Coordinates of C-alpha atoms in Angstrom, one line a residue:
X64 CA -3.2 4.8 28.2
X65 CA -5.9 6.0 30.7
X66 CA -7.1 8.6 28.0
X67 CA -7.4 5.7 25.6
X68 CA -8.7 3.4 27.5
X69 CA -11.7 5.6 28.7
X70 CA -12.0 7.5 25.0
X71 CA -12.6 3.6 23.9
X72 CA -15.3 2.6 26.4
X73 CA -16.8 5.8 25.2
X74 CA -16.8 5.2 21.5
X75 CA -17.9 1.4 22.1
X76 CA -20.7 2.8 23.9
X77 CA -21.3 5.4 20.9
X78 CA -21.2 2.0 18.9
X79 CA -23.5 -0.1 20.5
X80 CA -26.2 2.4 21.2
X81 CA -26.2 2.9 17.4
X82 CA -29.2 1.4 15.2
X83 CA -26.4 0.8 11.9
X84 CA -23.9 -0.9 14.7
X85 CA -26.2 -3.6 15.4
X86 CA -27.7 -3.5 11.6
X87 CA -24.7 -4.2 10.1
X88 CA -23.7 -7.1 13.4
X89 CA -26.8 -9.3 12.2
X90 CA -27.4 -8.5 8.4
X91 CA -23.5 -9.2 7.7
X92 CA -24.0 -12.7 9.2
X93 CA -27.4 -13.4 7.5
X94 CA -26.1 -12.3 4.4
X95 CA -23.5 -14.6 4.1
X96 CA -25.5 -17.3 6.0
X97 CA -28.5 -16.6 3.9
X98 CA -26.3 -17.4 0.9
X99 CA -25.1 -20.2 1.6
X100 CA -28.1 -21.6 2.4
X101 CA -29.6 -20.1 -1.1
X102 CA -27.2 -22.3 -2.6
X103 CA -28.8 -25.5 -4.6
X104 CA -26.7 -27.9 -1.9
X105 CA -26.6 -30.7 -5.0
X106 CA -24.9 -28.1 -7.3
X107 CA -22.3 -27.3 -4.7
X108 CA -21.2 -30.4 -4.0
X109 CA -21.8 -32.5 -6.9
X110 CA -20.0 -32.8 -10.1
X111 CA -21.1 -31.2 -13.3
X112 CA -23.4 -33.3 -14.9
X113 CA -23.2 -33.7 -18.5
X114 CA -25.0 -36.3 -20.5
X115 CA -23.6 -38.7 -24.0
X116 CA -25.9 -40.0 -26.8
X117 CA -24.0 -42.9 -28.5
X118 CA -25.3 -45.1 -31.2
X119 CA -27.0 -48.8 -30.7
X120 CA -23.7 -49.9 -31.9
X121 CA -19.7 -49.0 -32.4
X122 CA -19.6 -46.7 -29.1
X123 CA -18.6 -48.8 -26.3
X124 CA -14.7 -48.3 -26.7
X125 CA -15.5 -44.7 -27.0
X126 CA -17.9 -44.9 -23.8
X127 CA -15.5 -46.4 -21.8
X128 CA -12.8 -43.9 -22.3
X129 CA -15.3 -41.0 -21.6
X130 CA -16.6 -42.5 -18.2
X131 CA -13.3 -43.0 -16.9
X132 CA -12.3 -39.9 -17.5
X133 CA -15.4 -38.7 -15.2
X134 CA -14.9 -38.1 -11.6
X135 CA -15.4 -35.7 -8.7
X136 CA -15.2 -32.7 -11.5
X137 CA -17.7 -33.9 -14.3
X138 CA -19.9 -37.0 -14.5
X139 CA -20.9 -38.1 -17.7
X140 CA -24.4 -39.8 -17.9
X141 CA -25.5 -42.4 -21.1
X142 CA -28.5 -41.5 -22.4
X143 CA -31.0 -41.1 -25.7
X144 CA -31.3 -38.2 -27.1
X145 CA -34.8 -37.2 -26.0
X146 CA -33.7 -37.7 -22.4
X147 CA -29.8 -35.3 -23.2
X148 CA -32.4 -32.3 -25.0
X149 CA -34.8 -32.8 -21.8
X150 CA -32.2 -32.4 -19.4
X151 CA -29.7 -29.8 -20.8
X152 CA -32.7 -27.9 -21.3
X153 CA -33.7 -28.1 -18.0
X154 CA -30.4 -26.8 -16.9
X155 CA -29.9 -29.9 -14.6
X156 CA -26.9 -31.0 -17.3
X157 CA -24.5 -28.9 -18.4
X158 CA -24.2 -29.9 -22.2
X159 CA -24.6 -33.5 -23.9
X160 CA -22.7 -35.0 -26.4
X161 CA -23.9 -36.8 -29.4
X162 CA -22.6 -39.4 -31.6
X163 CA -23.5 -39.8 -35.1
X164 CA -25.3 -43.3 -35.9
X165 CA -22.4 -44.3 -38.6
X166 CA -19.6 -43.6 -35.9
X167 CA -17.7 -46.9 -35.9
X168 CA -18.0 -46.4 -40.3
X169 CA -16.3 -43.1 -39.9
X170 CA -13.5 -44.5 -37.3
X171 CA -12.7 -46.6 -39.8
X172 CA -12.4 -44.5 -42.5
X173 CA -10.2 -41.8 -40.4
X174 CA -13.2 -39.0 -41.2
X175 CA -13.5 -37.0 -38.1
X176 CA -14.6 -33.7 -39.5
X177 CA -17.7 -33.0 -37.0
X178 CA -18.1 -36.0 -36.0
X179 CA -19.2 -34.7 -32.5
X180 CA -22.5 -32.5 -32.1
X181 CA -22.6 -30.9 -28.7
X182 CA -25.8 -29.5 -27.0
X183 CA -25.4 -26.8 -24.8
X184 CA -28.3 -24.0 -23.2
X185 CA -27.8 -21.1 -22.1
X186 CA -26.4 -22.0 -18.3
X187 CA -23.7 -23.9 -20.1
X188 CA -20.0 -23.1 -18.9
X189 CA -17.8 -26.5 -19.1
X190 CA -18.4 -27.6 -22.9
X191 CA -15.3 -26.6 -23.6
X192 CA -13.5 -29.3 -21.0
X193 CA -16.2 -31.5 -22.6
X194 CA -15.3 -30.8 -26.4
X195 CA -11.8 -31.7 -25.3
X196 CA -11.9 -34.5 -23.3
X197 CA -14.4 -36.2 -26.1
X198 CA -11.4 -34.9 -28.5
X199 CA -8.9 -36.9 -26.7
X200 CA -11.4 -40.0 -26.2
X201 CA -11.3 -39.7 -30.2
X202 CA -7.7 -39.5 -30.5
X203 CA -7.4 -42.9 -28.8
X204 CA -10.0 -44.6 -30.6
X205 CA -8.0 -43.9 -33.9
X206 CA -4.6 -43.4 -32.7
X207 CA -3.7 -47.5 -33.5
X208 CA -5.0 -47.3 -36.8
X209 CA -3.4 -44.0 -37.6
X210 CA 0.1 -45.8 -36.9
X211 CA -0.7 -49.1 -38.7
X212 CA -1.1 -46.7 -41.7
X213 CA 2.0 -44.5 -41.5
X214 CA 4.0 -47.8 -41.1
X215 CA 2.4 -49.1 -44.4
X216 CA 2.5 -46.1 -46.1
X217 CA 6.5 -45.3 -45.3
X218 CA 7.3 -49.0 -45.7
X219 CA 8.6 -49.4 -42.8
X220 CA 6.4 -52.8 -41.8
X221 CA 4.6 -54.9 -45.0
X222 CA 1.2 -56.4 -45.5
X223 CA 2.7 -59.5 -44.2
X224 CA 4.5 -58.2 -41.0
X225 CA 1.9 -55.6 -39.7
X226 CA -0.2 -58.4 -38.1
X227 CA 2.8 -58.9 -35.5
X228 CA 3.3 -55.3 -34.8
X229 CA -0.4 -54.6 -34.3
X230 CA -0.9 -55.1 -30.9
X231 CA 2.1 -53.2 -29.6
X232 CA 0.0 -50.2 -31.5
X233 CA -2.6 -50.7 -28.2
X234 CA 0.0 -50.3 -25.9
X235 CA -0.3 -47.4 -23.5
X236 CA 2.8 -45.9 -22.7
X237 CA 4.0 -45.5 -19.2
X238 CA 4.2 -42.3 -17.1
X239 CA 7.9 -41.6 -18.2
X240 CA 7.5 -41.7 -22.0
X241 CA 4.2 -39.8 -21.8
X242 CA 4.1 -35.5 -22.6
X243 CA 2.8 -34.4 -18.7
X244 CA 1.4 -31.4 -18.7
X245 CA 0.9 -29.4 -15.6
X246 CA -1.7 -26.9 -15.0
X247 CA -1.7 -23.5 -13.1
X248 CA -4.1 -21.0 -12.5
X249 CA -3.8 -17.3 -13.9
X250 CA -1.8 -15.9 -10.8
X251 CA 0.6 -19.0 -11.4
X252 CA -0.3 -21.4 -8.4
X253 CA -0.9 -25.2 -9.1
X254 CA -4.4 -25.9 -10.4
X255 CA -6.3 -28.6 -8.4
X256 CA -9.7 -28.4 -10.0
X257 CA -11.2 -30.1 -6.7
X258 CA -9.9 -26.9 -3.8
X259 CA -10.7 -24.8 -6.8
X260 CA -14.5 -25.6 -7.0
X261 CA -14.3 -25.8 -3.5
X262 CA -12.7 -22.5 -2.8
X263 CA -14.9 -20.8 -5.4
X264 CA -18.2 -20.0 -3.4
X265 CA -16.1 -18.9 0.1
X266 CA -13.9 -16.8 -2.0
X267 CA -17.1 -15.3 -3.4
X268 CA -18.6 -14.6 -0.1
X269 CA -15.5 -13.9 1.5
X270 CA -15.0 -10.9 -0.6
X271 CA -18.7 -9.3 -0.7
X272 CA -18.0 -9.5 3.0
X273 CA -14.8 -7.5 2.9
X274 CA -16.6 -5.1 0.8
X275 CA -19.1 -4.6 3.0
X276 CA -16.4 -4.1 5.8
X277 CA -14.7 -1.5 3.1
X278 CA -18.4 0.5 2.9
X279 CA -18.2 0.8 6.8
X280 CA -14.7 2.1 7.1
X281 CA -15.4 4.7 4.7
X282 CA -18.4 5.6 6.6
X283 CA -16.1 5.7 9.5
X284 CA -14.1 7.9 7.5
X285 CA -17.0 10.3 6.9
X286 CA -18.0 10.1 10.6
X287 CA -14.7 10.7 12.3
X288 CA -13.8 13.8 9.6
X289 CA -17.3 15.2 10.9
X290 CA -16.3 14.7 14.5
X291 CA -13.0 16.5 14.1
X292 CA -14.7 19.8 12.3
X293 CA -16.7 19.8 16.1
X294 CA -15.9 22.6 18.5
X295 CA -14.9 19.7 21.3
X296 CA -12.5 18.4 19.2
X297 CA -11.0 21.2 18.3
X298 CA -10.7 22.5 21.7
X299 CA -9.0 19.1 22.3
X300 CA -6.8 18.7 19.3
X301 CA -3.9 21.2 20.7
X302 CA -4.0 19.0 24.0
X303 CA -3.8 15.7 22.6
X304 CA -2.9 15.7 18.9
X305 CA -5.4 14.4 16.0
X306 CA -4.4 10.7 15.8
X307 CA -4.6 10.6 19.6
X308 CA -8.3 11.3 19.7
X309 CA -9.1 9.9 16.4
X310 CA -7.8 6.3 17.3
X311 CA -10.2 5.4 19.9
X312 CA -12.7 6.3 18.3
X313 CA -11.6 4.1 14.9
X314 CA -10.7 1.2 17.6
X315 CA -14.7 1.4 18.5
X316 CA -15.8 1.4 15.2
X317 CA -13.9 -1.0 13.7
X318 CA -14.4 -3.5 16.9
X319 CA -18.1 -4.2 15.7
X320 CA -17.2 -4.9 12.2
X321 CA -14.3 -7.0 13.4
X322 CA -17.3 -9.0 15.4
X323 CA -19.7 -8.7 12.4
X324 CA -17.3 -9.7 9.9
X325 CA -16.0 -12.9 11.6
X326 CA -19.4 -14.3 12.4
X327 CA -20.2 -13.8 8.6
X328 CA -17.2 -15.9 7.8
X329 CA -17.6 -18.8 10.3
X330 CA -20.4 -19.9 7.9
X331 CA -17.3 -20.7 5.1
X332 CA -16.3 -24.6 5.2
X333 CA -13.0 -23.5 6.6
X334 CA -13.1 -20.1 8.0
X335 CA -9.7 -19.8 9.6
X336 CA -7.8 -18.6 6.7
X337 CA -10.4 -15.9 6.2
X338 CA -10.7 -14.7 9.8
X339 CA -7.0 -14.7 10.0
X340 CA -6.8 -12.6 6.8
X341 CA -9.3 -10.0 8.0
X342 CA -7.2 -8.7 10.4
X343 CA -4.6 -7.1 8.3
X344 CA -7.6 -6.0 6.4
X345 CA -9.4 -4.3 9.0
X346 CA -5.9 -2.7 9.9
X347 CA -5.3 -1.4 6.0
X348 CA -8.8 0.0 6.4
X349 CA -8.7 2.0 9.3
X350 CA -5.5 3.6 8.8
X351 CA -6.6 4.3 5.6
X352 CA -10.0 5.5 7.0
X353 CA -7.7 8.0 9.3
X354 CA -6.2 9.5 6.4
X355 CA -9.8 9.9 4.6
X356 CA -10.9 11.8 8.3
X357 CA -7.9 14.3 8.3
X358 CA -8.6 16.0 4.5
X359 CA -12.1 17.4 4.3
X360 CA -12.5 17.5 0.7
X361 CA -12.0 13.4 0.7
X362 CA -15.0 12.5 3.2
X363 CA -16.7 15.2 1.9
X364 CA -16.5 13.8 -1.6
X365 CA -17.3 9.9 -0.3
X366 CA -21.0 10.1 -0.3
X367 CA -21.0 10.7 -3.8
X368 CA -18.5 8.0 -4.5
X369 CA -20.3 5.5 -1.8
X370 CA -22.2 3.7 -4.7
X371 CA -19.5 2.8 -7.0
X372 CA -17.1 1.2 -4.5
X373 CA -19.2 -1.9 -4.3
X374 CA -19.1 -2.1 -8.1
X375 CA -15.4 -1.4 -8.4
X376 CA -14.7 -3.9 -5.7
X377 CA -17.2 -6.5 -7.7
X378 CA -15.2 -5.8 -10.9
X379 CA -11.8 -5.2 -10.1
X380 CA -11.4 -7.5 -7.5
X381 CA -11.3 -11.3 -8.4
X382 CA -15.0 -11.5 -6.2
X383 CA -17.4 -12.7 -9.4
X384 CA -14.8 -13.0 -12.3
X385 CA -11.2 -12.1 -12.9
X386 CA -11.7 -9.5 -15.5
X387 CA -8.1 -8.8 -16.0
X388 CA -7.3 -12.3 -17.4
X389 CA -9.7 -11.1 -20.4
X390 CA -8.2 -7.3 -20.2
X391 CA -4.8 -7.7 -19.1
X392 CA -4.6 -4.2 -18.9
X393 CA -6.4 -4.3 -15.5
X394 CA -3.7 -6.7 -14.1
X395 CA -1.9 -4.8 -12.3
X396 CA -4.5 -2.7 -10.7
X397 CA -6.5 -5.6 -9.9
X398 CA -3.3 -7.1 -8.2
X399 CA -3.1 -4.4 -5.6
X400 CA -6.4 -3.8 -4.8
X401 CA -6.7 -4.1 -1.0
X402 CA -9.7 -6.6 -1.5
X403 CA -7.4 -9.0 -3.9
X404 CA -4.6 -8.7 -1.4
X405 CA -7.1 -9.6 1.1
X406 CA -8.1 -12.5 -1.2
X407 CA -5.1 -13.8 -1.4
X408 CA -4.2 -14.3 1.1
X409 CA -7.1 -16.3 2.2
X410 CA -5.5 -18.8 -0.5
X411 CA -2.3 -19.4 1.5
X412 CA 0.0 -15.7 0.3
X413 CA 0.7 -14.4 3.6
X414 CA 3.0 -12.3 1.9
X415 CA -0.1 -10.3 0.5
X416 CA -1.4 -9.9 4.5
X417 CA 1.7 -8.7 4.9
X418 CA 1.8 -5.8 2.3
X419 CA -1.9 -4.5 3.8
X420 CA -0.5 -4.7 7.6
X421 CA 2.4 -2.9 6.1
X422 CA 0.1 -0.3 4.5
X423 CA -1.7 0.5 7.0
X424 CA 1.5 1.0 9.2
X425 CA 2.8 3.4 6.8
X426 CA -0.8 5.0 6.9
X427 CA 0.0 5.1 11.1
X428 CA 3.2 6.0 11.2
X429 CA 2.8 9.6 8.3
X430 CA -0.2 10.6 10.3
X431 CA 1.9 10.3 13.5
X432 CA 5.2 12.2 12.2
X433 CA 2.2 15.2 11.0
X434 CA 1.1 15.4 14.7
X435 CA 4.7 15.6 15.9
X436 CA 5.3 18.8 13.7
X437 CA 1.7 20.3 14.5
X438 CA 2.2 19.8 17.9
X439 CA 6.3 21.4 17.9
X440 CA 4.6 25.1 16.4
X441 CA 4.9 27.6 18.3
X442 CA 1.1 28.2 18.5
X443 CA 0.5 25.0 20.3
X444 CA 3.6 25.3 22.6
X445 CA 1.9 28.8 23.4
X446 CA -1.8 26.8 24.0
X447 CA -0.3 24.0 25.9
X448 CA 1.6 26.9 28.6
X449 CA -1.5 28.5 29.1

C-alpha cells in the first residue's frame, strides 16, 4: 500500500505539471458549458411552433380540435398565409398547415383526397406528427356524418328515424370503449415526449463528453505502453509485477478526467445520473486502457486509429442519431458499445453500469492472473533471490 500510495502522488504530480492535464480540466467544462449556452434558450424550452391557415369560414370545428391537441410538445399558431410562408421560411415554425377555401363544401361531400397542403423548409422535422394529428382532427370532423350514412345506406335507421339517432353520432366515447395505444421508444421503454425532449440535449452532451474521456484513456493507453518499454520499468517489472506499477500510474491519470469530466456534466439540468454513470465508465476505460499498455502493436497502432474513434463513437453510439433503428444491422453493435452502455444508463439501466463495472473487472482480474504466472518463472524467482 506504501508503494501505491507514493507511486500515486508521483503520477498525480506527473499529471498536474502537464500542459494536456489542465487543457483538457478547463476545455472539457467549457465545452459543454459553451454549448449549452450556444443553445437558442427559446428552442430548448419551448414547444415546436407550427402555424394553420384556415378559411374565413367552415374551420372553427376543425380549429378547435387542432389547438387542443397543442401543448408543451407542439403549439399550433392561426394565421394567413403570408404570415405561415414568412415564418416557416424563417425557420422560426416548423411547418404550417393550410386549408383549402371550399373546406366545409368538401366535408360535406366526404372528398378528402388532399385536402391538406403542408408547408415545410428545409429545418422541418415534426410534419409528420403534424400530418397526423390534422389527419385525426379530420377524422372527427367527418366521423358523424360517415355513420349517419352507413346507417342509411344498410337500412338499419330511415329518413324518418335518423333525426333521433343523430346526436348520439357526437358522442365521444369514454376511456374504456376507446383503442389506447401506448407508445415506446426503439429500446422498448415508455415514451413520454416531455423527459424525451428534455433528455435529448444532456444525452447529446453527455456522450461527446464520454468520448472525449474515451480519447484520453487511449492516450493513457499510448503513454503507459511507452512507459513500460523504459529501462526503469523494466528494471522494476521483476520486483513488482506490470499491473502493480501500471495502476498508479492509470489511477493518476484517470483522476483528472474523473475531475474534468464531472464539472462538464454539472452544467446538465440533472447531472446526478450522469456523474453517477461515469464511474463505471471511467473503470471500463482504464482497465481497458491497461490491456491497450501491455501489447505493443495495439498502442502502437492507436495514433493512427485516434481520428476515427470520435466518429465511430458519433455514429455508433446513440450521441446525434440512432443509426441502427434505420440499419438494424448495427443493433447489436451499437447496443454494446461502451458509450451506449454508458448512455443508458444515464436513463435509469443500472443494469448497463453494471455490465461496464463488470468489464472492466474482468479486464483487472486477466491482467492480474498474467502477472501471477510471470512472476512464478523460474527467471524471476532467480531475479527476486538475487
Amino acid at each position: 500500500m506504501n508503494f501505491f500510495y507514493t507511486a500515486l502522488i508521483g503520477a498525480l504530480r506527473a499529471q498536474f505539471t502537464a500542459w494536456r492535464t489542465w487543457l483538457l480540466m478547463i476545455l472539457l467544462p467549457l465545452t459543454v458549458f459553451g454549448a449549452l449556452r450556444a443553445l437558442p434558450a427559446e428552442e430548448v424550452s419551448t414547444p415546436v411552433q407550427v402555424g394553420a391557415v384556415l378559411p374565413e369560414e367552415g374551420g372553427e370545428g376543425f380549429w378547435q380540435r387542432l389547438e387542443a391537441r397543442g401543448g408543451l410538445v407542439v403549439t399550433f399558431h392561426r394565421a394567413d398565409l403570408d404570415q405561415a410562408e414568412r415564418q416557416v421560411a424563417a425557420g422560426r415554425w416548423d411547418c404550417a398547415l393550410v386549408l383549402p377555401e371550399d373546406f366545409r363544401e368538401r366535408l360535406s361531400r366526404r372528398d378528402t383526397d388532399r385536402i391538406f397542403r403542408l408547408l415545410i423548409g428545409p429545418g422541418s422535422t415534426v410534419y409528420p406528427l403534424v400530418r397526423e394529428t390534422a389527419a385525426s382532427c379530420l377524422a372527427e370532423e367527418i366521423s358523424p356524418g360517415m355513420a349517419e350514412d352507413y346507417l342509411l345506406d344498410s337500412g338499419i335507421v330511415t329518413e324518418e328515424r335518423i333525426g333521433s339517432v343523430r346526436s348520439r353520432l357526437e358522442e365521444v366515447l369514454l376511456d374504456q370503449d376507446r383503442v389506447l395505444v401506448s407508445m415506446e421508444t426503439a429500446d422498448g421503454r415508455p415514451l413520454d415526449p416531455l423527459s424525451l425532449a428534455d433528455s435529448g440535449i444532456s444525452g447529446m452532451l453527455a456522450g461527446l463528453t464520454a468520448i472525449l474521456l474515451t480519447i484520453w484513456a487511449l492516450l493513457t493507453a499510448m503513454d503507459l505502453g511507452r512507459w513500460l518499454d523504459s529501462p526503469f520499468a523494466r528494471r522494476l517489472i521483476p520486483l513488482r509485477g506490470r499491473l502493480t506499477l501500471l495502476l498508479p500510474r492509470l489511477a493518476g491519470a484517470l483522476i483528472p478526467a474523473l475531475c474534468a469530466g464531472a464539472l462538464a456534466l454539472l452544467a446538465l439540468e440533472r447531472p446526478l445520473p450522469y456523474l453517477l454513470a461515469l464511474i463505471p465508465y471511467l473503470l471500463f476505460c482504464g482497465a481497458a486502457a491497461l490491456v491497450l499498455a501491455r501489447i505493443r502493436p495495439l498502442w502502437e497502432a492507436l495514433p493512427v486509429l485516434m481520428p476515427f474513434v470520435p466518429a465511430a463513437g458519433l455514429l455508433l453510439s446513440p450521441v446525434l442519431l440512432d443509426l441502427s433503428v434505420l440499419f438494424p444491422a448495427l443493433g447489436p453493435l451499437s447496443r454494446w458499445m461502451p458509450i451506449t452502455l454508458y448512455l443508458r444508463t444515464c436513463g435509469g439501466a443500472w443494469g448497463d453500469g453494471l455490465v461496464l463495472a463488470a468489464g472492466g473487472a474482468a479486464f483487472l482480474a486477466l491482467l492480474a492472473a498474467e502477472d501471477r504466472r510471470y512472476t512464478r518463472s523460474p527467471s524471476i524467482r532467480m531475479i527476486r533471490r538475487r
